[in-house]
C-alpha positions as MATLAB code, in Angstrom:
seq = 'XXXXXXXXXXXXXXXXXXXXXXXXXXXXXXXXXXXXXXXXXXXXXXXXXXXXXXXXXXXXXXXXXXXXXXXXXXXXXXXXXXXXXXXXXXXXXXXXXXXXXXXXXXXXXXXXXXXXXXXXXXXXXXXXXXXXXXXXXXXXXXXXXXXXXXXXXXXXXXXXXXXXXXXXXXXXXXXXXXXXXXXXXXXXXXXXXXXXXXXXXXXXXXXXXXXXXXXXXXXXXXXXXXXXXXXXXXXXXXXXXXXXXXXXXXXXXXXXXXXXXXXXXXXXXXXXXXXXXXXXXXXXXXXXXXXXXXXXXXXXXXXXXXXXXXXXXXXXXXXXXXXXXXXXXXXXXXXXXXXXXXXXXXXXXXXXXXXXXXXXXXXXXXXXXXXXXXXXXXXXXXXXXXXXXXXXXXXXXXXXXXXXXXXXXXXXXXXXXXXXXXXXXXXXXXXXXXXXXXXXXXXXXXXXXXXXXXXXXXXXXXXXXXXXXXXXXXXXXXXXXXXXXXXXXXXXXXXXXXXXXXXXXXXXXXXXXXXXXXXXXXXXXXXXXXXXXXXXXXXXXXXXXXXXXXXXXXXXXXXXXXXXXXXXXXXXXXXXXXXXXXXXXXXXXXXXXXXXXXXXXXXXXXXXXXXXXXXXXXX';
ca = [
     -12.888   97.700  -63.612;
     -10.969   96.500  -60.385;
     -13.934   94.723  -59.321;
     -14.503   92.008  -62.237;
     -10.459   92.174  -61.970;
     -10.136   91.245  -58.045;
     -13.287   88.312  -58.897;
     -11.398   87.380  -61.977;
      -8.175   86.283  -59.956;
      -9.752   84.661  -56.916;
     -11.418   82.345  -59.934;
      -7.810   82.033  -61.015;
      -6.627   81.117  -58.201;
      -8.834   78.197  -56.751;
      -8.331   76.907  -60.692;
      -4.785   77.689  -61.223;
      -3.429   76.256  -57.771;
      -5.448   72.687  -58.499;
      -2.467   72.133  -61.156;
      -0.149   71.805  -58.531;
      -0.987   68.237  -57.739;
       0.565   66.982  -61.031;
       3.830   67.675  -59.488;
       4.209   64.934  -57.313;
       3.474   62.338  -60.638;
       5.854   64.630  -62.231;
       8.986   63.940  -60.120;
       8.178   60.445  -59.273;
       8.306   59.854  -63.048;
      11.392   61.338  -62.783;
      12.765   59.479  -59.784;
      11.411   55.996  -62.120;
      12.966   56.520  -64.458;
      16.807   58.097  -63.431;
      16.605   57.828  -59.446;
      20.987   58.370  -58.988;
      20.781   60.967  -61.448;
      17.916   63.136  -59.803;
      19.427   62.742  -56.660;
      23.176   63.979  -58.120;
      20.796   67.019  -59.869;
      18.687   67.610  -56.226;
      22.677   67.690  -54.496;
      24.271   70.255  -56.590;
      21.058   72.107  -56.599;
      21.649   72.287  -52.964;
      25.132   73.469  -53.188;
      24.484   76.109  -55.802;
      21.824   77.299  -53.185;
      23.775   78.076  -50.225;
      26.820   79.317  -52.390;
      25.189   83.235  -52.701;
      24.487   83.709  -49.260;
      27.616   82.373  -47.966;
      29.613   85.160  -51.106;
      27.716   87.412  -48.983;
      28.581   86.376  -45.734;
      32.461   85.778  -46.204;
      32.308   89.538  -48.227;
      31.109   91.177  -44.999;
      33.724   88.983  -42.707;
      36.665   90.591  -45.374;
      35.372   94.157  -44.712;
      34.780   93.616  -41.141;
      38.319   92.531  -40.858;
      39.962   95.242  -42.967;
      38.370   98.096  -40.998;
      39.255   96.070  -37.715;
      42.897   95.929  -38.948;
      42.538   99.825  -39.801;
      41.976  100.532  -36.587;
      45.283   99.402  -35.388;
      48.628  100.422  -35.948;
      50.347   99.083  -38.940;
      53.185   96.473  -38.942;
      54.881   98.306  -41.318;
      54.961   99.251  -44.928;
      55.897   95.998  -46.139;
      53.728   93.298  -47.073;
      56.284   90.561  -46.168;
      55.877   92.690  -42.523;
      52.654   92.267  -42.385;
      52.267   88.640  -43.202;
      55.163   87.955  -40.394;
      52.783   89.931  -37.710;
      50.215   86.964  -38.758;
      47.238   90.295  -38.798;
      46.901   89.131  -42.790;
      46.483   85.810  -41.953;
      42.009   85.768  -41.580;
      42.098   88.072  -44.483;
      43.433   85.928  -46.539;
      41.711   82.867  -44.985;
      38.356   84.615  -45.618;
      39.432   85.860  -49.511;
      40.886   82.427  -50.111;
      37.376   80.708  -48.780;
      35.550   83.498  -51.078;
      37.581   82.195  -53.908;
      36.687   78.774  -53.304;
      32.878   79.874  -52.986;
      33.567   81.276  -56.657;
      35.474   78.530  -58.537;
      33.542   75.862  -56.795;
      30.368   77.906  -57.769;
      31.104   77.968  -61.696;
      32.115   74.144  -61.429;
      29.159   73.292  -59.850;
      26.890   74.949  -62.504;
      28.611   73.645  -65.465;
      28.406   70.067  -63.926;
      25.018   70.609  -63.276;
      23.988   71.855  -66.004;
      25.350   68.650  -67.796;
      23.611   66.561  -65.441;
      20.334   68.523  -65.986;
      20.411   67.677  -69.656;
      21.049   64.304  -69.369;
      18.036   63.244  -66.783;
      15.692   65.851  -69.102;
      16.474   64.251  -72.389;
      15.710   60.858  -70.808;
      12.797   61.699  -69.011;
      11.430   63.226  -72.186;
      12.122   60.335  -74.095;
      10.345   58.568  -71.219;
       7.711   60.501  -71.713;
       7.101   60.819  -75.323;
       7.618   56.711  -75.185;
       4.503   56.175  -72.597;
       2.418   58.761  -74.471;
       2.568   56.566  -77.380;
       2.290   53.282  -76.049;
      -1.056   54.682  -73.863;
      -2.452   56.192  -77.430;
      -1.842   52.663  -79.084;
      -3.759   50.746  -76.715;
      -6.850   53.148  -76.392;
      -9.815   52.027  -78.398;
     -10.071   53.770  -81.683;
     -13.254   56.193  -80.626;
     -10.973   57.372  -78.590;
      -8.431   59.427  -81.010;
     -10.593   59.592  -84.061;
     -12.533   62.794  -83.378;
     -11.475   66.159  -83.610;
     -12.052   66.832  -79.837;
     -10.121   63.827  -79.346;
      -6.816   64.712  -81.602;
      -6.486   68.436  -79.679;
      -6.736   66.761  -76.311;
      -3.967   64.505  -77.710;
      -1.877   67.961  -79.453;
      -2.081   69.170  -75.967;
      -0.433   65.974  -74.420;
       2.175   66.036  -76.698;
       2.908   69.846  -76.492;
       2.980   68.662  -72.902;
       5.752   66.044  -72.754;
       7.825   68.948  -74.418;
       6.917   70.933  -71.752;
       8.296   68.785  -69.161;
      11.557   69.732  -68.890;
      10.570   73.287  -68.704;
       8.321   72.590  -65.887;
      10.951   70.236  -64.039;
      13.966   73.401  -64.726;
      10.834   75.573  -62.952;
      10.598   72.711  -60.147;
      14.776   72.750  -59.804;
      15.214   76.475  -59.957;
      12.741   77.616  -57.969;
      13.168   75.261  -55.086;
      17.074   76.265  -55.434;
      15.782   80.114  -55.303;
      13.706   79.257  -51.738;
      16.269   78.024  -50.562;
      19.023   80.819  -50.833;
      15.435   83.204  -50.255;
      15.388   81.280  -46.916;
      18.919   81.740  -46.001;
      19.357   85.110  -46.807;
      15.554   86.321  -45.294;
      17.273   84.631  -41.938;
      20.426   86.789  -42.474;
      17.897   89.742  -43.006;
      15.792   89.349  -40.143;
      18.298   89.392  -37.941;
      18.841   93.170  -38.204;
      15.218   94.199  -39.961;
      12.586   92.124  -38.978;
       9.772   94.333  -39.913;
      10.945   95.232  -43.148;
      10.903   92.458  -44.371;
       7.426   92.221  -44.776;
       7.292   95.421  -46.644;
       8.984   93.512  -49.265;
       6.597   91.065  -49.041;
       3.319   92.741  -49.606;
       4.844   95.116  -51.839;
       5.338   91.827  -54.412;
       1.438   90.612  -53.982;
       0.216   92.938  -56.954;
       3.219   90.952  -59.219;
       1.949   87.777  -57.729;
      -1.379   88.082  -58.547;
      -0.849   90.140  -61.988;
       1.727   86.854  -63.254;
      -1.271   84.413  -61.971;
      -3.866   86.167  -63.906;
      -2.466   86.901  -66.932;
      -0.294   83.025  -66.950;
      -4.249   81.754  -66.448;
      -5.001   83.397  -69.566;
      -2.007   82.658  -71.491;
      -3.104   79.195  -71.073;
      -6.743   79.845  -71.895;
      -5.829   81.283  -75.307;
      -2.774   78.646  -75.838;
      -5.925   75.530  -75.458;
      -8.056   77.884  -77.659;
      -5.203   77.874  -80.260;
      -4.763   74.493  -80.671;
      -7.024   73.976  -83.669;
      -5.628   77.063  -85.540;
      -2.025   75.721  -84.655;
      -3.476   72.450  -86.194;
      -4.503   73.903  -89.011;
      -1.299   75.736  -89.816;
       0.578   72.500  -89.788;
      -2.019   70.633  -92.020;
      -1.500   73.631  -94.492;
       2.312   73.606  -93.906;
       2.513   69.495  -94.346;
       0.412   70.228  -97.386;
       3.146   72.529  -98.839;
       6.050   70.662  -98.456;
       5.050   66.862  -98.115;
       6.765   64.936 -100.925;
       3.369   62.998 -100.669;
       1.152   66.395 -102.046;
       3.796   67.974 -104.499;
       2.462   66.871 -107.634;
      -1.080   67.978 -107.047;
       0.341   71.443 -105.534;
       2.313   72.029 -108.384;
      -0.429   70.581 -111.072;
      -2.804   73.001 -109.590;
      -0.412   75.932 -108.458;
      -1.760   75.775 -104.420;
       1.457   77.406 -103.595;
       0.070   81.133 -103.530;
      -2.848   79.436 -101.790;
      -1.693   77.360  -99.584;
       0.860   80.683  -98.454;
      -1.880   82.505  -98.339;
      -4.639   80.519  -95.892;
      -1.388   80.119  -93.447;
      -1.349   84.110  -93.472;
      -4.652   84.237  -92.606;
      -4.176   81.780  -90.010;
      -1.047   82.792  -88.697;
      -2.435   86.403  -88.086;
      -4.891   85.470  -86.290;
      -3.081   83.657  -83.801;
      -0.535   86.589  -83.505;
      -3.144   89.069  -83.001;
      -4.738   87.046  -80.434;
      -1.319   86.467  -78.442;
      -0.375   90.377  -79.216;
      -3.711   91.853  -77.434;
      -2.962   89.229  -74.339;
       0.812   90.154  -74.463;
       0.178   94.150  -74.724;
      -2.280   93.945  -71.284;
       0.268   91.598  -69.286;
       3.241   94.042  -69.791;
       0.738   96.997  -68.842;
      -0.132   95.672  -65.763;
       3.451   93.722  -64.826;
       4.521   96.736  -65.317;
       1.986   98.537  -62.262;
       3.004   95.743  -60.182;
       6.864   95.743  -60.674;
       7.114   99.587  -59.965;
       5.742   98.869  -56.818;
       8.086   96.406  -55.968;
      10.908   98.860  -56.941;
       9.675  101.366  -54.927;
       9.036   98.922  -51.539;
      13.090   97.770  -52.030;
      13.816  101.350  -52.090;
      12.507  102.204  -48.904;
      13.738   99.581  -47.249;
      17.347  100.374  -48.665;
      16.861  103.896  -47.558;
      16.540  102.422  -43.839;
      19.632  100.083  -44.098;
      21.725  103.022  -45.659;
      20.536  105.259  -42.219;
      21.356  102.499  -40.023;
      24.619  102.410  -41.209;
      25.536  106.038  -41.464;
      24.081  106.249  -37.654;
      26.228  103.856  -36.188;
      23.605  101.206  -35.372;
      25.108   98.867  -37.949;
      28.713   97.687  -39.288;
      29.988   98.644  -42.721;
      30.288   94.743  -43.069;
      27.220   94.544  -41.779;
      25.641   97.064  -44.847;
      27.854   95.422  -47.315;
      25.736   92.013  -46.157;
      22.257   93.600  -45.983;
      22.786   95.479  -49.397;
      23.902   92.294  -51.211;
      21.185   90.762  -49.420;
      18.667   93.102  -49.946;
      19.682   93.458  -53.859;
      19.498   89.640  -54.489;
      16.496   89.531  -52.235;
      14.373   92.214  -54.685;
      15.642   89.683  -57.157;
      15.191   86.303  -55.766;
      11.288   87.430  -53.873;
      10.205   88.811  -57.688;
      11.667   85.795  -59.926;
      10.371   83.383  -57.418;
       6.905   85.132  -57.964;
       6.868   85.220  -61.105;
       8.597   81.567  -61.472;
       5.912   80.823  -59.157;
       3.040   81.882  -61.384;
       4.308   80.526  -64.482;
       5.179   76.952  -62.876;
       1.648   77.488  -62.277;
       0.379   77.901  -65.612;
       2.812   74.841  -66.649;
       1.092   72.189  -64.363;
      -1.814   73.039  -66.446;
      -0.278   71.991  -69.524;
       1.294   69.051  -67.372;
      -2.465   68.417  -66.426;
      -3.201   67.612  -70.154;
      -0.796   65.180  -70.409;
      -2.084   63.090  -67.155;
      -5.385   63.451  -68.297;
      -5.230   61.988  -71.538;
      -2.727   59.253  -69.717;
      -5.391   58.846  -67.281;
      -7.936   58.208  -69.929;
      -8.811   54.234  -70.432;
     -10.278   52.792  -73.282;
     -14.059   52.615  -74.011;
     -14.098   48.772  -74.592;
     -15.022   47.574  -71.264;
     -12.664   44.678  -69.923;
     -13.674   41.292  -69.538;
     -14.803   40.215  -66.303;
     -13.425   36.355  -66.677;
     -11.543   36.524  -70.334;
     -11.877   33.459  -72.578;
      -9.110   32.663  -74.865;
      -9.167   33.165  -78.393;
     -11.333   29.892  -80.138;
      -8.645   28.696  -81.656;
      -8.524   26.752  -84.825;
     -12.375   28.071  -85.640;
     -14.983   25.552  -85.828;
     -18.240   27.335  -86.187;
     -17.676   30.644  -87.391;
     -18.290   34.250  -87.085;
     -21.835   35.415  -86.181;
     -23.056   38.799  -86.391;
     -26.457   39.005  -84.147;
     -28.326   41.683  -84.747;
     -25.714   44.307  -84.624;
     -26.337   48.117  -84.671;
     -23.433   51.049  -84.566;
     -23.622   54.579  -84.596;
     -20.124   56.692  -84.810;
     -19.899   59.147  -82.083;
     -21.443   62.378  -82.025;
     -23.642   61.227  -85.359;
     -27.502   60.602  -85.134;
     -27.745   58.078  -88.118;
     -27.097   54.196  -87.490;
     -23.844   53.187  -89.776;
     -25.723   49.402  -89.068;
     -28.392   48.363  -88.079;
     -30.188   45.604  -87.307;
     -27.413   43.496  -88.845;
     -27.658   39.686  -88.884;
     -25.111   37.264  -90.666;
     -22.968   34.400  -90.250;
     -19.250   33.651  -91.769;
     -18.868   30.036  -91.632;
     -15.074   28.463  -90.814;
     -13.048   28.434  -93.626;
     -15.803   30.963  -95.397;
     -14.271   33.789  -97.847;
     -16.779   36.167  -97.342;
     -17.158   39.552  -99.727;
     -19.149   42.474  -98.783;
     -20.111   45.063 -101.389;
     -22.349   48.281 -101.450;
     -21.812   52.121 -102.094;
     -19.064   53.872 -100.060;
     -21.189   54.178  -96.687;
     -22.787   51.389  -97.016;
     -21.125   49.588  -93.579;
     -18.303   47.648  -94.998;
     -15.051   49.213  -93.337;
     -17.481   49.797  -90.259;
     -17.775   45.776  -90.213;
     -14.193   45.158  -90.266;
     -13.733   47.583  -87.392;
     -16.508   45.978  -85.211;
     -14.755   42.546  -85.773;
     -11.785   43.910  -84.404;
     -13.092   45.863  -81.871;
     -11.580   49.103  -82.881;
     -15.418   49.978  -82.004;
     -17.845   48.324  -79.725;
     -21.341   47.806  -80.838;
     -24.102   49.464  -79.724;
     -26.353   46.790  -80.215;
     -25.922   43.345  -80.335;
     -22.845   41.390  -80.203;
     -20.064   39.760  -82.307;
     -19.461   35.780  -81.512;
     -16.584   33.598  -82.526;
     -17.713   30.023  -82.556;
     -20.153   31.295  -79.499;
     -17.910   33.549  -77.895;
     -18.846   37.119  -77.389;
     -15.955   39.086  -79.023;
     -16.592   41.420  -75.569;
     -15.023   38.489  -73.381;
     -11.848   38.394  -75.810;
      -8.847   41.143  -74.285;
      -8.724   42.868  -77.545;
      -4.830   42.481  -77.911;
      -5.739   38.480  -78.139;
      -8.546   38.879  -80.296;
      -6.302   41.432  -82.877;
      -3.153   38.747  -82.656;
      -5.393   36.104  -84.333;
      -6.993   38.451  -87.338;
      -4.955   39.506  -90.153;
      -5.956   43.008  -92.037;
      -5.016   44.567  -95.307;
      -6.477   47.999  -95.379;
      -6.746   50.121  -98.731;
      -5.095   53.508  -96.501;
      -2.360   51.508  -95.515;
       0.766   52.888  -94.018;
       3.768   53.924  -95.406;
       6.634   53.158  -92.492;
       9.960   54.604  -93.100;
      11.422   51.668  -92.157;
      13.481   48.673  -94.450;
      11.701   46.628  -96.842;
      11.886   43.857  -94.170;
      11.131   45.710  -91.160;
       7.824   47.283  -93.367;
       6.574   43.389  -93.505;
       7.812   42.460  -90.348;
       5.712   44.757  -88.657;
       3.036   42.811  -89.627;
       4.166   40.384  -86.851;
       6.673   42.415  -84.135;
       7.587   39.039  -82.030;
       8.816   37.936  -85.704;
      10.651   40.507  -86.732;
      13.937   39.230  -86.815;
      12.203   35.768  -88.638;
      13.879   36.832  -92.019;
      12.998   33.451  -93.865;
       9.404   33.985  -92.662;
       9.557   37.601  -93.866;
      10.690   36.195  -97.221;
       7.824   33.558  -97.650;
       5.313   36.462  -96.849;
       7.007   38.716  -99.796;
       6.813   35.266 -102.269;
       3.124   35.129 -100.980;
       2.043   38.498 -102.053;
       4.455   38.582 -105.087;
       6.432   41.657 -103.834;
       9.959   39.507 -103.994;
      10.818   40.657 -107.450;
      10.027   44.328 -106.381;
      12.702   43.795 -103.458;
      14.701   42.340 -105.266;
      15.183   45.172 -107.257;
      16.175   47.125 -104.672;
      19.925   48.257 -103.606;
      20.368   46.573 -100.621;
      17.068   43.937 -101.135;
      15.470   43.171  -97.791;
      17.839   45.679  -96.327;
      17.103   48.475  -98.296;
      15.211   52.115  -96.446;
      11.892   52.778  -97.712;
      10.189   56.038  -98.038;
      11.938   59.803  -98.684;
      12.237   60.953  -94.779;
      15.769   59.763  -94.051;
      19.144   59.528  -96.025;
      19.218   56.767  -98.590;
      15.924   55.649  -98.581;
      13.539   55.296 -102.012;
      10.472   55.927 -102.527;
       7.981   53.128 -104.141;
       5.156   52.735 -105.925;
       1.758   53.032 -104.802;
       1.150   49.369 -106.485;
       5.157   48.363 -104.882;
       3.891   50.019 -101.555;
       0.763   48.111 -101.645;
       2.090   44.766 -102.418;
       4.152   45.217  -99.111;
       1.160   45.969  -96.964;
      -0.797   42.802  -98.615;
       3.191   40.795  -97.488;
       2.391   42.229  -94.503;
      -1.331   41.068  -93.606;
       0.426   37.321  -95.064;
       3.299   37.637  -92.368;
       1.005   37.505  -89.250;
      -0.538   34.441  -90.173;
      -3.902   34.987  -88.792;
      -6.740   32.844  -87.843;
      -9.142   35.482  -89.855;
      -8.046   37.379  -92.597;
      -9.219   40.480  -94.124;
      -8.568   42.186  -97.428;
     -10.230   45.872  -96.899;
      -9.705   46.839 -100.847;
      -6.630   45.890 -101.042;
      -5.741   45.761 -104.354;
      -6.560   49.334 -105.468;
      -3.589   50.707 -106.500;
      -2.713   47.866 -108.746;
      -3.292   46.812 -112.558;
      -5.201   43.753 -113.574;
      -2.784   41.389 -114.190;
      -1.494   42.055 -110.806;
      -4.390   41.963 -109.100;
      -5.282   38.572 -110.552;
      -1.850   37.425 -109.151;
      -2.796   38.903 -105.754;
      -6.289   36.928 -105.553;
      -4.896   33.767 -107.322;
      -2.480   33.933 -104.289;
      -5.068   34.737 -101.632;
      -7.320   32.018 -103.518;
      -4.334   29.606 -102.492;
      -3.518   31.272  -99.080;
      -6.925   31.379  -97.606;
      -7.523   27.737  -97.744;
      -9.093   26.640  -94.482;
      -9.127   30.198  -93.109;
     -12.046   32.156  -92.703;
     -11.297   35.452  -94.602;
     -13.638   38.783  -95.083;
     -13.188   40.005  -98.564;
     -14.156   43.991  -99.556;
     -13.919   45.444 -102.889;
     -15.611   47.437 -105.418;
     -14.535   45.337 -108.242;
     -16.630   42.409 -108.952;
     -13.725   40.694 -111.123;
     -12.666   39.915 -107.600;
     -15.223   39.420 -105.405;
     -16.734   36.743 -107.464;
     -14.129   34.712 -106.488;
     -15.803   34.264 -102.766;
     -17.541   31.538 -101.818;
     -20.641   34.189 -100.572;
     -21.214   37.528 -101.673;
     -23.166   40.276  -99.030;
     -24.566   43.452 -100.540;
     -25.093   46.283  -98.232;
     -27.340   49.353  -97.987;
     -27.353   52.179  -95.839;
     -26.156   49.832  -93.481;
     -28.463   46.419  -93.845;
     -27.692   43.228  -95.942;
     -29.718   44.027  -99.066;
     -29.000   40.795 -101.019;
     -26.737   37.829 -100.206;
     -25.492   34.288 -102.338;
     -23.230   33.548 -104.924;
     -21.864   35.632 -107.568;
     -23.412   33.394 -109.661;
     -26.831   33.357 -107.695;
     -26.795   37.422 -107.301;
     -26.130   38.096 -111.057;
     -29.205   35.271 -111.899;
     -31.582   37.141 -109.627;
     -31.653   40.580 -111.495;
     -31.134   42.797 -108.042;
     -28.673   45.164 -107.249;
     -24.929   42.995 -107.557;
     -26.887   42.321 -110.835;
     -26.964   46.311 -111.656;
     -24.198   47.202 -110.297;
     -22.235   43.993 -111.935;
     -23.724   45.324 -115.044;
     -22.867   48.712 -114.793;
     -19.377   47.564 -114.331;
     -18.991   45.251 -116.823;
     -20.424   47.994 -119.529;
     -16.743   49.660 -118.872;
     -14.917   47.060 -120.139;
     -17.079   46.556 -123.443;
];
């Protein structure tokens, strides 16, 4: 059993220890981002430091000098006597410095305690801030898969880590320090005993190491349950899944899988926690013991003569804060340790860059388009999948072209629309604008010049202005623009029913705001493709949460709006893809027919069927 055990932590060790080298990025994110402040914090750190061992030193100068005045005959009864024989005057120099030593101790922990939360707060802000903005410009393989969204839990679980790992940093480089000054103090009358103290504490060291190691081991392993208990918990209480929880009673369900869940993540941390406090127990009763013997020693020094009671009164203090300081530091140690891990998943999803490789001499944006957009022979496969979501796919969108693509859900459509705007990079082929390979286009210039209205569009918590405005961030404050886009897509009489119009909080999260729609919410998505005023445009079926006579306002609109633009038109009803100038329909990933709508419902294929099959609803 010791064996595997002793193999087990040297493993540990050479893995655990490699965390370490996160804490230099750490503190120089720190320094960035509050430099006076972290060196205010690093000062009264300092100060709060030397303040024990100099309590001890000034106690053992106050005994000292009592027994030295004891010795000697007194002054007289009186206390004003002996404060005019000047023998009282170094006592009460030394109890007026230890009084000092204590006020000046609790000031300097409230203040830095204040000035602690203050840099934290804003370094996790910091942090939280250039997690985001690194998600946001990683291509879109790169948080879509399941692998992908736990390495991204664990970042964020890490940037609310940081302040526990930068309180570790503070506190336990304040604990060498007083360790340092009060091992000096120490070693002055026991040399040797000291390092009885010291390998007495190596079973605690390596007990915290191992079992820290596999607290984090189990915490990685977790993530996906822990995921799975909030997907289970949002599905209980979001606003957005009440109706269907209540129509269909999930409640006792939905209570139930997070039981299941929930107990087997606390049986999982219960087995872990049950061995660590078996063994941290082992180790800490031999630390007890080493201190013990040690104090036995001081205690016959003193009774022998070799010492000075002051002297005792120093080394017991000493010795009593040094059991203290030697075990927290080891065990501070350790789990400062097992936090650079965690700090470790945060740089290496920050470290991760996106899969779309960069230009090596970028070409601007063809702007206004002459010749089109060419699809040449593209194929794509989604990661981890076997199957080709295109192949071999070959077409042309001329300039100023409305182009509709139709075909069974799978057929490629939404996989299109995310090649053209290189959320994904082909794996065959390439994409050209008027000749230019999309892959020499920085992807933040190719995205400001294409326009997208998505059918899972998002819901921001934000004003009815701000939700359109989005659309276009530099515009944001452009309210007569934001007003023209609303007129566009029809949803000004929807905000103009609204409390506070333009001004008025959208969605149930925060105080005040109202909920819309799903027909309201959509017509401020399609306001919002309208407000960025793209060279391409593209409607991913973006009218399906409205009624007809809506939606034939919509495309009468985007009939007007699209003039001269080359737009990309998807939909599953034919009442408005006929509307395009070309139609493409799609199977299993290939171009199965293409024209008119007039042309594809003349030939008899499958638009024909599936126009049919439609159009038999309606009858």
């Amino acid at each position: 059993m010791i064996k595997p055990f002793l193999a087990a932590i040297g493993s540990t060790l050479r893995h655990r220890l490699a965390g370490w080298r996160h804490l230099p990025r750490l503190l120089a994110s720190l320094w960035r981002l509050a430099p006076s402040l972290t060196l205010w914090v690093g000062l009264l750190r300092l100060l709060r430091a030397l303040q024990p061992p100099a309590m001890l030193f000034v106690a053992k100068l106050i005994v000292d000098e009592i027994l030295l005045q004891g010795r000697s005959a007194a002054p007289g009864q009186s206390l004003t006597e002996w404060l005019e024989s000047g023998r009282m005057t170094a006592l009460l120099g030394f109890i007026a410095l230890e009084f000092a030593l204590v006020a000046g101790g609790n000031v300097l922990n409230r203040v830095g305690t204040l000035l602690e939360s203050l840099l934290f707060e804003r370094h996790g802000h910091g942090l939280s801030i250039a997690l985001v903005e690194h998600a946001a410009g990683l291509d879109l393989r790169d948080v879509e898969s399941s692998t992908a969204q736990n390495r991204l839990q664990r970042a964020n679980v890490a940037t609310g880590l940081g302040q526990q790992v930068l309180t570790l940093v503070f506190t336990q480089t304040q604990n060498t320090v007083t360790l340092a000054v009060l091992v000096g103090g120490v070693l002055l009358f026991l040399p040797g005993l000291i390092l009885l103290l010291a390998a007495a504490l190596i079973p605690t060291l390596l007990a915290e190491l191992h079992f820290n190691n596999r607290q984090y081991v189990l915490s990685t392993s977790l993530i996906p349950e822990r995921r799975r208990l909030q997907d289970l918990q949002r599905l209980g209480t979001s606003a957005s899944s009440a109706k269907e929880v209540r129509l269909f009673e999930l409640g006792p369900y939905l209570a139930g899988r997070m039981g299941e869940v929930a107990a087997r993540i606390m049986a999982a941390n219960r087995a872990l926690a049950t061995r660590r406090a078996l063994w941290s127990s082992l180790a800490g009763a031999a630390g007890s013991l080493a201190y013990y013997a040690v104090y036995a020693v001081v205690a016959w020094r003193a009774l022998s003569g070799a010492i000075s009671i002051g002297d005792l009164t120093f080394l017991a203090g000493s010795l009593m804060r040094l059991n203290a300081l030697v075990e927290g530091l080891v065990v501070g140690l350790t789990q400062l340790t097992g936090q650079t891990q965690y700090v470790g998943d945060l740089y290496s999803f920050m470290d991760m860059s996106s899969a779309l490789a960069p230009a090596a001499e970028p070409k601007p944006f063809p702007t206004p388009i002459r010749r089109g957009i060419v699809f040449d022979n593209v194929g794509f496969r989604y990661p981890g999948t076997q199957g080709w979501a295109l192949r071999h796919l070959a077409f042309r969108i001329e300039a100023g072209e409305t182009l509709a693509l139709v075909g069974e859900n799978g057929a490629g459509k939404t996989t299109i629309v995310k090649l053209l705007t290189r959320l994904y990079e082909p794996d065959e082929g390439r994409i050209l604008i008027d000749g230019v390979d999309l892959r020499e286009i920085e992807p933040t210039q190719l995205r400001s010049h294409i326009g997208v209205i998505f059918q899972d569009f998002v819901r921001y918590n934000a004003t009815a202005a701000e939700n359109i405005g989005i659309g276009r961030v530099a515009r944001l404050a452009d309210r007569p623009a934001i007003v023209a886009a609303a007129v566009d897509s029809r949803a000004d009489s929807i905000i103009a029913s609204l409390p506070a119009a333009y001004d008025q909080m959208l969605g149930l999260s925060f105080m005040d705001g109202l909920d819309l729609s799903g027909g309201q919410w959509q017509k401020l998505a399609i306001s919002r493709g309208y407000f960025r005023d793209a060279d391409i445009l593209i409607l991913d079926e973006p009218t399906a949460a409205l009624d007809a006579r809506a939606e034939a306002e919509v495309f009468e609109r985007f009939r007007d709006l699209s003039a001269g633009r080359t737009a990309l038109l998807i939909s599953h009803r034919f009442s408005t893809v006929r509307m395009a100038d070309r139609i493409l329909v799609l199977e299993n990933g290939s171009i199965l027919e293409s024209g008119s709508h007039a042309e594809l419902v003349s030939s008899g294929g499958r638009y024909a069927e599936l126009f049919d099959l439609q159009a038999a609803g309606f009858r």
